[in-house]
PDB file of C-alpha atoms in Angstrom:
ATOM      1  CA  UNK A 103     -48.046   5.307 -41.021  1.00 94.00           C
ATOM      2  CA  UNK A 104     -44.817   6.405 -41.395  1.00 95.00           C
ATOM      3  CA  UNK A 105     -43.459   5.183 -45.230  1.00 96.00           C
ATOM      4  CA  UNK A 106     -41.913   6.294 -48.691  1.00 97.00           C
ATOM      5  CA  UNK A 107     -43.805   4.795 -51.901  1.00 97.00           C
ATOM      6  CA  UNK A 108     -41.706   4.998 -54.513  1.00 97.00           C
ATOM      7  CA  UNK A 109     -43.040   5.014 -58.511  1.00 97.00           C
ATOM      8  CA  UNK A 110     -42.357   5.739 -61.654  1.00 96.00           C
ATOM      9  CA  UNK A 111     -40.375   2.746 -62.401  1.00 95.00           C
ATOM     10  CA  UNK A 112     -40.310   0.907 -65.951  1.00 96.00           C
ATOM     11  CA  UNK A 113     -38.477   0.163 -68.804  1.00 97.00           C
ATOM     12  CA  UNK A 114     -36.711   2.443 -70.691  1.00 97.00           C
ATOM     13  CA  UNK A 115     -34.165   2.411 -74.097  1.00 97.00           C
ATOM     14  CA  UNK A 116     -30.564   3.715 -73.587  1.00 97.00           C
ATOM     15  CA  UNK A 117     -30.092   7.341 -74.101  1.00 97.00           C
ATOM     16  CA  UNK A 118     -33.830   7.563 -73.194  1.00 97.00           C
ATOM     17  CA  UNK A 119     -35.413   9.892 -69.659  1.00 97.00           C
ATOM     18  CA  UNK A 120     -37.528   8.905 -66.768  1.00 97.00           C
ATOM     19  CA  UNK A 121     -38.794  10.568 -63.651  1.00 98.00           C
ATOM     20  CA  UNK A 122     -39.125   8.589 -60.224  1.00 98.00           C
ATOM     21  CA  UNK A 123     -41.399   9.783 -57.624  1.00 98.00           C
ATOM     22  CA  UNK A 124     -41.187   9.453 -53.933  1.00 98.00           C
ATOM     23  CA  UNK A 125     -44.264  10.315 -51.902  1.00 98.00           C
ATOM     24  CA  UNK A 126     -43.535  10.527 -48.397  1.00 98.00           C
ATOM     25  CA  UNK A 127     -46.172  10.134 -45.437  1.00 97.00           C
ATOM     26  CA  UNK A 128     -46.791   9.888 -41.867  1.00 97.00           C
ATOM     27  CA  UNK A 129     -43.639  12.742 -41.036  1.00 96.00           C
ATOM     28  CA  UNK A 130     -42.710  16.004 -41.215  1.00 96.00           C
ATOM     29  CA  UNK A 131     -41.242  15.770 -44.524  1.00 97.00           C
ATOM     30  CA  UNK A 132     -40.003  19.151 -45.118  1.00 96.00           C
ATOM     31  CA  UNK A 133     -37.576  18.724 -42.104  1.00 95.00           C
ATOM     32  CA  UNK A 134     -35.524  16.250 -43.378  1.00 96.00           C
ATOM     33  CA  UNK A 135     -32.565  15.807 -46.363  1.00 96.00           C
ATOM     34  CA  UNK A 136     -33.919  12.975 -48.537  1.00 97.00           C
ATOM     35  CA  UNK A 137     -31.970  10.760 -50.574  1.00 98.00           C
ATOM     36  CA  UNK A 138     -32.158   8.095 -53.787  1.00 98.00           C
ATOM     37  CA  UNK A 139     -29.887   4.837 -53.374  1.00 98.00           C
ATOM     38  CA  UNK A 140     -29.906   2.381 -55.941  1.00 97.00           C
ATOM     39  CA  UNK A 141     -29.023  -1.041 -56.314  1.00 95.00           C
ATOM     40  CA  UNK A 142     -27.921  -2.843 -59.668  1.00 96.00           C
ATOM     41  CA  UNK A 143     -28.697  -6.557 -59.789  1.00 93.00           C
ATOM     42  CA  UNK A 144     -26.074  -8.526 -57.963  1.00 91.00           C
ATOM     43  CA  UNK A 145     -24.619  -5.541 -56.891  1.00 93.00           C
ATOM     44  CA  UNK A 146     -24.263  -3.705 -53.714  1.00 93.00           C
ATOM     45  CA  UNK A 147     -26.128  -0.380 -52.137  1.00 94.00           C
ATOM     46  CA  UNK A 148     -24.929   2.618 -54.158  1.00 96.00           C
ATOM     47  CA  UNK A 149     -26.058   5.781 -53.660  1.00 97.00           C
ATOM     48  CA  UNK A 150     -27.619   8.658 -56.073  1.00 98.00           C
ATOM     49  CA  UNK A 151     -27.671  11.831 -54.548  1.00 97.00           C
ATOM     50  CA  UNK A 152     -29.627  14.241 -52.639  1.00 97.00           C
ATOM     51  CA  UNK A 153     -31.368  17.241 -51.756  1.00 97.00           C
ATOM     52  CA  UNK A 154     -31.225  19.660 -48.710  1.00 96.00           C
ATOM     53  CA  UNK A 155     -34.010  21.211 -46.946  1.00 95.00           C
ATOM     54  CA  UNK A 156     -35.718  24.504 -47.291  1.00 95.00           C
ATOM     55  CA  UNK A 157     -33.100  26.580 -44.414  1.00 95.00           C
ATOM     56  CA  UNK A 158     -30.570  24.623 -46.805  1.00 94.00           C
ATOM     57  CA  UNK A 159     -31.763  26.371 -50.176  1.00 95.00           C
ATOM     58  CA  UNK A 160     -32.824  22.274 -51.301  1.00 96.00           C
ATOM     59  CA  UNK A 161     -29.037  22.448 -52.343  1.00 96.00           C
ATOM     60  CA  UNK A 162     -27.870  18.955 -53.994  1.00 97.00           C
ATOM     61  CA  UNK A 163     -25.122  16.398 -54.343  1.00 96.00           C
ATOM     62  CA  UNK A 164     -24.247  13.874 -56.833  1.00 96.00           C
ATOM     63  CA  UNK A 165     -22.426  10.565 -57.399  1.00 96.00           C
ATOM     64  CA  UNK A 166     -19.772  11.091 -59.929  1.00 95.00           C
ATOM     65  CA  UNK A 167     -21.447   8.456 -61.733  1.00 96.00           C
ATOM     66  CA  UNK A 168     -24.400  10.522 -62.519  1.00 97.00           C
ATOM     67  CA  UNK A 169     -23.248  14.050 -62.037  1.00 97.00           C
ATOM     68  CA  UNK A 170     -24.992  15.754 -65.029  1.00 97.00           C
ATOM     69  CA  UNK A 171     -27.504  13.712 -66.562  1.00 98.00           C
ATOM     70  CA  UNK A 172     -29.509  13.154 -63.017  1.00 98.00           C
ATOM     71  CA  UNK A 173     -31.288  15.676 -61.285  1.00 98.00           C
ATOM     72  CA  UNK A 174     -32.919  15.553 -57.878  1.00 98.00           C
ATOM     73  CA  UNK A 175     -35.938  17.842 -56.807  1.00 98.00           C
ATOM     74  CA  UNK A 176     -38.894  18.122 -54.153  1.00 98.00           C
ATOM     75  CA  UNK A 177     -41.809  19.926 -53.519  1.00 98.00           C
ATOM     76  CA  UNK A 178     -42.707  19.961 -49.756  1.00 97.00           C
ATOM     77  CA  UNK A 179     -46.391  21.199 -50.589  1.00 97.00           C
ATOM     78  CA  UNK A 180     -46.629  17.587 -52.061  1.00 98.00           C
ATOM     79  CA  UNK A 181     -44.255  15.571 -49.351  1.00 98.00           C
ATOM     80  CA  UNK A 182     -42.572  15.187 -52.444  1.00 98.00           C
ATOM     81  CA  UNK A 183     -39.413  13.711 -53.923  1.00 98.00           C
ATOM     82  CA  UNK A 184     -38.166  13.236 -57.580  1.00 98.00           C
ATOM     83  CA  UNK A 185     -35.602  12.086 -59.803  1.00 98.00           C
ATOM     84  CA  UNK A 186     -35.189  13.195 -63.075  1.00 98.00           C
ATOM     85  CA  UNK A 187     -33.028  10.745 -65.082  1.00 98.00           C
ATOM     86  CA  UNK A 188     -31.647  11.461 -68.729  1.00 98.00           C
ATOM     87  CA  UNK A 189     -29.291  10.355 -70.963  1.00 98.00           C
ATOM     88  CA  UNK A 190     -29.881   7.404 -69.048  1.00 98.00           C
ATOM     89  CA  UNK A 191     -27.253   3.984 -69.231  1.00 97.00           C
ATOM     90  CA  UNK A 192     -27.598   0.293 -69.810  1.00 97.00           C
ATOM     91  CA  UNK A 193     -25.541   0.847 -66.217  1.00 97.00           C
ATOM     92  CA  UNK A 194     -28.302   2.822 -64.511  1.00 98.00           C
ATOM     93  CA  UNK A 195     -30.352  -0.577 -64.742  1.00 98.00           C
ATOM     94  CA  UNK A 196     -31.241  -0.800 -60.515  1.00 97.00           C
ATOM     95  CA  UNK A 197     -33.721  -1.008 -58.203  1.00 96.00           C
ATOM     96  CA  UNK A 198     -34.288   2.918 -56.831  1.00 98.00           C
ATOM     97  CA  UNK A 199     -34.623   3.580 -53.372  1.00 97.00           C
ATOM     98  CA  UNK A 200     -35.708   6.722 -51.926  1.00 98.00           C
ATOM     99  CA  UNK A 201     -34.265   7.178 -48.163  1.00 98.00           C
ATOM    100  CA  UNK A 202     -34.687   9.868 -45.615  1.00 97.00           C
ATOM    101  CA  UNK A 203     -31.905  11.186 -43.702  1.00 96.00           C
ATOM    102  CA  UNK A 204     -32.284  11.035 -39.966  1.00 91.00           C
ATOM    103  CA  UNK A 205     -32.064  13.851 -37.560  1.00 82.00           C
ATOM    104  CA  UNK A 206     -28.931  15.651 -36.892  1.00 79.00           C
ATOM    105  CA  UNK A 207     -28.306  13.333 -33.653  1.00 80.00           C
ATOM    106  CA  UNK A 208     -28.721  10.066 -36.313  1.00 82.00           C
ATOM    107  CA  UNK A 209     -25.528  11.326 -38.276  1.00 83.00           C
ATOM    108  CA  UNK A 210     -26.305  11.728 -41.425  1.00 85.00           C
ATOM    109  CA  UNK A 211     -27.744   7.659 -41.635  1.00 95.00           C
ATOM    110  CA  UNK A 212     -30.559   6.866 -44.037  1.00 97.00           C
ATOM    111  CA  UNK A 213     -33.757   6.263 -41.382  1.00 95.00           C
ATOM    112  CA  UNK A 214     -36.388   5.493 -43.327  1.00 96.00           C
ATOM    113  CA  UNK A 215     -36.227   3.691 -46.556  1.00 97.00           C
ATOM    114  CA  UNK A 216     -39.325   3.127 -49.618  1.00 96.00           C
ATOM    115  CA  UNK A 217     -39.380  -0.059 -51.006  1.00 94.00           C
ATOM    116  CA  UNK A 218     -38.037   0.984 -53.979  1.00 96.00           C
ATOM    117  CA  UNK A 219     -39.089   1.041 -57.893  1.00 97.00           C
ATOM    118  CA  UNK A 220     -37.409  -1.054 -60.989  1.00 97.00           C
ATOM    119  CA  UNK A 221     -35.991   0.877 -63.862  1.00 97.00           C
ATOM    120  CA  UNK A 222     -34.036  -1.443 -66.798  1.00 98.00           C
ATOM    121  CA  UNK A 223     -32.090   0.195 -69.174  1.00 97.00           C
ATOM    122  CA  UNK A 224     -32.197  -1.988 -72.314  1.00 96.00           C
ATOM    123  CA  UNK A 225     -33.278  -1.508 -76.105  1.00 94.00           C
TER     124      UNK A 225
ATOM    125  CA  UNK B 872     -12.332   8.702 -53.331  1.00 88.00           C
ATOM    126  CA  UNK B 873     -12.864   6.913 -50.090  1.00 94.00           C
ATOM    127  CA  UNK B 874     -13.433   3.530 -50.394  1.00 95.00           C
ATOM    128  CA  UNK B 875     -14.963   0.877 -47.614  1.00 97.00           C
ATOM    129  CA  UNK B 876     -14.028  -2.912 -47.567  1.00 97.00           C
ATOM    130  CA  UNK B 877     -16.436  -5.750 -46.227  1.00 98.00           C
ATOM    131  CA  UNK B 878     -15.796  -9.518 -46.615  1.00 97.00           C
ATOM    132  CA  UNK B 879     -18.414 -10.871 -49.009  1.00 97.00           C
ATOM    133  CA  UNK B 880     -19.039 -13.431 -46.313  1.00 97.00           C
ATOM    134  CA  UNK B 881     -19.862 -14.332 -43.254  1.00 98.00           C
ATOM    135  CA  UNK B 882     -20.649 -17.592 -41.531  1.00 97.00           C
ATOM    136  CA  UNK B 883     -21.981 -17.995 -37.853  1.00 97.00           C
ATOM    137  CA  UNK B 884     -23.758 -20.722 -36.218  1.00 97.00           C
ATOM    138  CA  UNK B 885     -27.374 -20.737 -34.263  1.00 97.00           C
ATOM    139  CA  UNK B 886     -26.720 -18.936 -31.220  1.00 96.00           C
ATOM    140  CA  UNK B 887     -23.177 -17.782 -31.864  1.00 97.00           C
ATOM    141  CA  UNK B 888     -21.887 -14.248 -32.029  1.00 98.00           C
ATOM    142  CA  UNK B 889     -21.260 -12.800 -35.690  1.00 98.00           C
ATOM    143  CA  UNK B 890     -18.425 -10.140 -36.368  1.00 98.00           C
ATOM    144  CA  UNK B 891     -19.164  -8.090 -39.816  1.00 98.00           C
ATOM    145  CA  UNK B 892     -16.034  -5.639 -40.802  1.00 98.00           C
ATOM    146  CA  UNK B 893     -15.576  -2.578 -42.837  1.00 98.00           C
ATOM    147  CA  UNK B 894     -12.610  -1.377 -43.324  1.00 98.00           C
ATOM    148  CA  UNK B 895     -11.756   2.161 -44.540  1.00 97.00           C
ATOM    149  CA  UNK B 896      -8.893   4.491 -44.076  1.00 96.00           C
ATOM    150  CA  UNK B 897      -8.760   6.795 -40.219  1.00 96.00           C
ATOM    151  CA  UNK B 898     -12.419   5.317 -40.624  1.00 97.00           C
ATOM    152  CA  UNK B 899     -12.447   5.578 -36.835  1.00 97.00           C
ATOM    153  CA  UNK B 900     -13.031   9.082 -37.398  1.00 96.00           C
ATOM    154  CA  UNK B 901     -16.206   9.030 -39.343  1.00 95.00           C
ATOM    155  CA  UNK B 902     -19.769   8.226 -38.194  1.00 95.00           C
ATOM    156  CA  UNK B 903     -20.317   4.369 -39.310  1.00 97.00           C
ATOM    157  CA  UNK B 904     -24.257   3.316 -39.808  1.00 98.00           C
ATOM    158  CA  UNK B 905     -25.007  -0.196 -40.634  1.00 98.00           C
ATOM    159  CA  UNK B 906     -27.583  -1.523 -42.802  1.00 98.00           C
ATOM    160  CA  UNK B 907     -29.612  -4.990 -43.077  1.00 97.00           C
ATOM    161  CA  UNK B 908     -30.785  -5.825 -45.977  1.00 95.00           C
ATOM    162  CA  UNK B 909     -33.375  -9.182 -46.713  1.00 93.00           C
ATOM    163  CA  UNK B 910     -34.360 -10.273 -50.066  1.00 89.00           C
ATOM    164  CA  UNK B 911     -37.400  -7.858 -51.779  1.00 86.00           C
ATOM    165  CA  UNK B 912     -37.087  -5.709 -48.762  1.00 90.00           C
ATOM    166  CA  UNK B 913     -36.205  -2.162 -47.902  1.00 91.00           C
ATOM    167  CA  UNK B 914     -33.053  -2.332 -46.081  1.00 93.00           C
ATOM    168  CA  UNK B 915     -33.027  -1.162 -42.410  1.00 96.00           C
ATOM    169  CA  UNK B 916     -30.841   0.978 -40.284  1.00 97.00           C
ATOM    170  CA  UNK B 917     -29.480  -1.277 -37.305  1.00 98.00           C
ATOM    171  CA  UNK B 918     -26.567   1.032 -35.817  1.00 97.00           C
ATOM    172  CA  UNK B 919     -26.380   4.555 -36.528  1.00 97.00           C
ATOM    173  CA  UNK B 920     -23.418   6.799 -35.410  1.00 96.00           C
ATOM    174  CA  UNK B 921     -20.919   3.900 -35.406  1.00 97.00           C
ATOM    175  CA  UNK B 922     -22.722   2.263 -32.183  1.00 97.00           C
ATOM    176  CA  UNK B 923     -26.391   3.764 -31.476  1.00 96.00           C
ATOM    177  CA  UNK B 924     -28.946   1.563 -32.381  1.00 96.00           C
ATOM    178  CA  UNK B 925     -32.499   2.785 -33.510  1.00 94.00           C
ATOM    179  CA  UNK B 926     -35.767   1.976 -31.329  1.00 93.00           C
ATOM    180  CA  UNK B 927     -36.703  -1.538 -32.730  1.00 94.00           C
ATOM    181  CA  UNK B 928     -33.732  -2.779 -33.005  1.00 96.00           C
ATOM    182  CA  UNK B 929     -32.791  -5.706 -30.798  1.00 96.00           C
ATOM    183  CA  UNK B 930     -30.258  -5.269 -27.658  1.00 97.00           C
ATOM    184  CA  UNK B 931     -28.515  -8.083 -29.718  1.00 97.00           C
ATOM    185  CA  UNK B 932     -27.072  -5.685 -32.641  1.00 98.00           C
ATOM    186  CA  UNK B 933     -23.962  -3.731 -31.447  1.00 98.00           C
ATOM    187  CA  UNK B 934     -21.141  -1.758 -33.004  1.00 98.00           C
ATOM    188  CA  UNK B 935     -17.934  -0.362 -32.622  1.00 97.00           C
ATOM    189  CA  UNK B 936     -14.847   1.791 -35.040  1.00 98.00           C
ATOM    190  CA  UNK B 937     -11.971   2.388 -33.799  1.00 97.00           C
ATOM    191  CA  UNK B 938      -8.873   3.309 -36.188  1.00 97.00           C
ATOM    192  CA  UNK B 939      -9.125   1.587 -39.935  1.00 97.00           C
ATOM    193  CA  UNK B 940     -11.783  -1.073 -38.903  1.00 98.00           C
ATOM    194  CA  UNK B 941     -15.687  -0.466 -37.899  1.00 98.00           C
ATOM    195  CA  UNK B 942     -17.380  -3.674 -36.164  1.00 98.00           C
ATOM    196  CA  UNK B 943     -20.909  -5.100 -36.785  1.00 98.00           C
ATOM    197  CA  UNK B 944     -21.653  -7.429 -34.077  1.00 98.00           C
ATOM    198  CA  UNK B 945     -25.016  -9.503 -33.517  1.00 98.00           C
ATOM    199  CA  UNK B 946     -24.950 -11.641 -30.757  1.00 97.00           C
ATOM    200  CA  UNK B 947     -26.653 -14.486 -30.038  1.00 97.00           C
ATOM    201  CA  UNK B 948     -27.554 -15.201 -33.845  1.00 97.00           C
ATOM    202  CA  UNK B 949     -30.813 -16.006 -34.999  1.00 96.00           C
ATOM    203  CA  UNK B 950     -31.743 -17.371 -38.442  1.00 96.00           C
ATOM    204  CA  UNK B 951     -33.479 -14.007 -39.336  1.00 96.00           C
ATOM    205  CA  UNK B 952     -30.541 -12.186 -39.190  1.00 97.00           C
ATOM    206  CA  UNK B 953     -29.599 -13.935 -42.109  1.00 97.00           C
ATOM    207  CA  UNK B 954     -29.151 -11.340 -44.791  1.00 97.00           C
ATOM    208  CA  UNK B 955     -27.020  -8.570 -46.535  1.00 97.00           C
ATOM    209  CA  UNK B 956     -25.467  -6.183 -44.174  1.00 98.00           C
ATOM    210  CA  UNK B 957     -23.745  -2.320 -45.281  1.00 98.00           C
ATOM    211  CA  UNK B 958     -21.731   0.141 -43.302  1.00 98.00           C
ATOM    212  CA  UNK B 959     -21.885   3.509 -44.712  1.00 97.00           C
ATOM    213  CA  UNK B 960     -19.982   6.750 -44.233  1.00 96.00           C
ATOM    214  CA  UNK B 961     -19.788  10.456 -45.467  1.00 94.00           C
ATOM    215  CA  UNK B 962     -16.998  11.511 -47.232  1.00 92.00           C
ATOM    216  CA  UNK B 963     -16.733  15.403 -48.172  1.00 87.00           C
ATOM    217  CA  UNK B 964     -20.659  15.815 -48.863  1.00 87.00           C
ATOM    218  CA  UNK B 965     -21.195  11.940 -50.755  1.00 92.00           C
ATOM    219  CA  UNK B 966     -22.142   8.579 -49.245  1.00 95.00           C
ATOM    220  CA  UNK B 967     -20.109   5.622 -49.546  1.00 96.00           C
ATOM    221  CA  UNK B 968     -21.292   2.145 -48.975  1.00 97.00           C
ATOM    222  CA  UNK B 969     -19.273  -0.947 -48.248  1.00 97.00           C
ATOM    223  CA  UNK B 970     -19.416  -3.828 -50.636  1.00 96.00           C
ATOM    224  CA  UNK B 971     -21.666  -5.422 -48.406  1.00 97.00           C
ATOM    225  CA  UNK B 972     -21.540  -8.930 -46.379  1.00 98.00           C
ATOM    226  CA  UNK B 973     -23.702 -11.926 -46.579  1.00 97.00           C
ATOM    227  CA  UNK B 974     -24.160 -13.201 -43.117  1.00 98.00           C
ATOM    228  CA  UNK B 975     -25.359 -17.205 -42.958  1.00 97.00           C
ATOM    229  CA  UNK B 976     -26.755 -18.689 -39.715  1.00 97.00           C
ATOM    230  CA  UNK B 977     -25.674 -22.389 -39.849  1.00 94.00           C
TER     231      UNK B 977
END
């Protein structure tokens, strides 16, 4: 079956670090650009950032609003993706989704989606 | 930054034809994707590449862009449509996301 599982969700304090996990199945996964969009309660889609593929040098891009304290990696020998999240924000409080980007002809839309993981940002 | 506008709602009634907007500046030169998304769900690409839609997606889902306004349209309206719908674009290497629309079958 083609899918993303999301994990690593949970509850962390402000100023605090967590790693989300992505594990893709069911595709080629080292083809593809893959994604994290998250979604704060009430709140619309907003996305994370990504990472390239291997012909790409797994070269990234960031929102603005977490451009330096997020980091995301993969590791195609594990149909892998992660995010590394530090100096994390009572703001970063969202539902994480990990996407895959589609095929050149798709245009750069998100074709596949997990189901996402939880992380809350409180003390 | 670029920014994309959706109304925050949208009515339609059994049957009817909905029209969901985003509006974003020259967006008529940018690939628009839609999104639908239902309550505890993954959302789920419905028109890629301003009018393409995916394999699964019903005949009934349609788009369009054309200057400053990109068009979701879902004909003949069913009461599982009802949910949160996106448009997204890329702007110089980031995503941007509409606001997003709630769409209400009557």
């Amino acid at each position: 079956e083609v899918q993303l599982v999301e994990s690593g969700g949970g509850l962390v304090q402000p100023g605090g670090s967590l790693r989300l996990s992505c594990a893709a199945s069911g595709f080629t996964f080292s083809d593809h650009y893959m994604d994290w969009v998250r979604q704060a309660p009430g709140k619309g889609l907003e996305w994370v950032g990504r990472t390239r593929d291997k012909p790409n040098s797994y070269t990234t891009e960031y929102a603005a609003s977490v451009k330096g304290r997020f980091t995301v990696s993969r590791d195609d020998s594990k149909n892998s993706l992660y995010l590394q999240m530090n100096r994390l924000r009572t703001e970063d409080t969202a539902v994480y989704y990990c996407a895959r980007e589609g095929s050149v002809v798709a245009g750069g839309a998100f074709d596949l989606w997990g189901r996402g993981t939880l992380i809350t940002v409180s003390s | 930054s670029y920014e994309l506008t959706q109304p925050l709602s949208v009515s339609v009634a059994l049957g009817q034809t909905a029209r969901i907007t985003c509006g974003g500046n020259n967006i008529g030169s940018k690939n628009v994707h839609w999104y639908q998304r239902k309550p505890g769900q993954a959302p789920v690409l419905v028109i890629y590449r301003d009018s393409h839609r995916p394999s699964g997606i019903p005949e009934r889902f349609s788009g369009s862009n054309s200057g400053n306004t990109a068009t979701l349209t879902i004909s003949r309206a069913q009461a599982g449509d009802e949910a949160a719908y996106y448009c997204q674009v890329w702007d110089s290497s980031t995503v941007v996301f509409g606001g997003g629309t709630k769409l209400t079958v009557l």
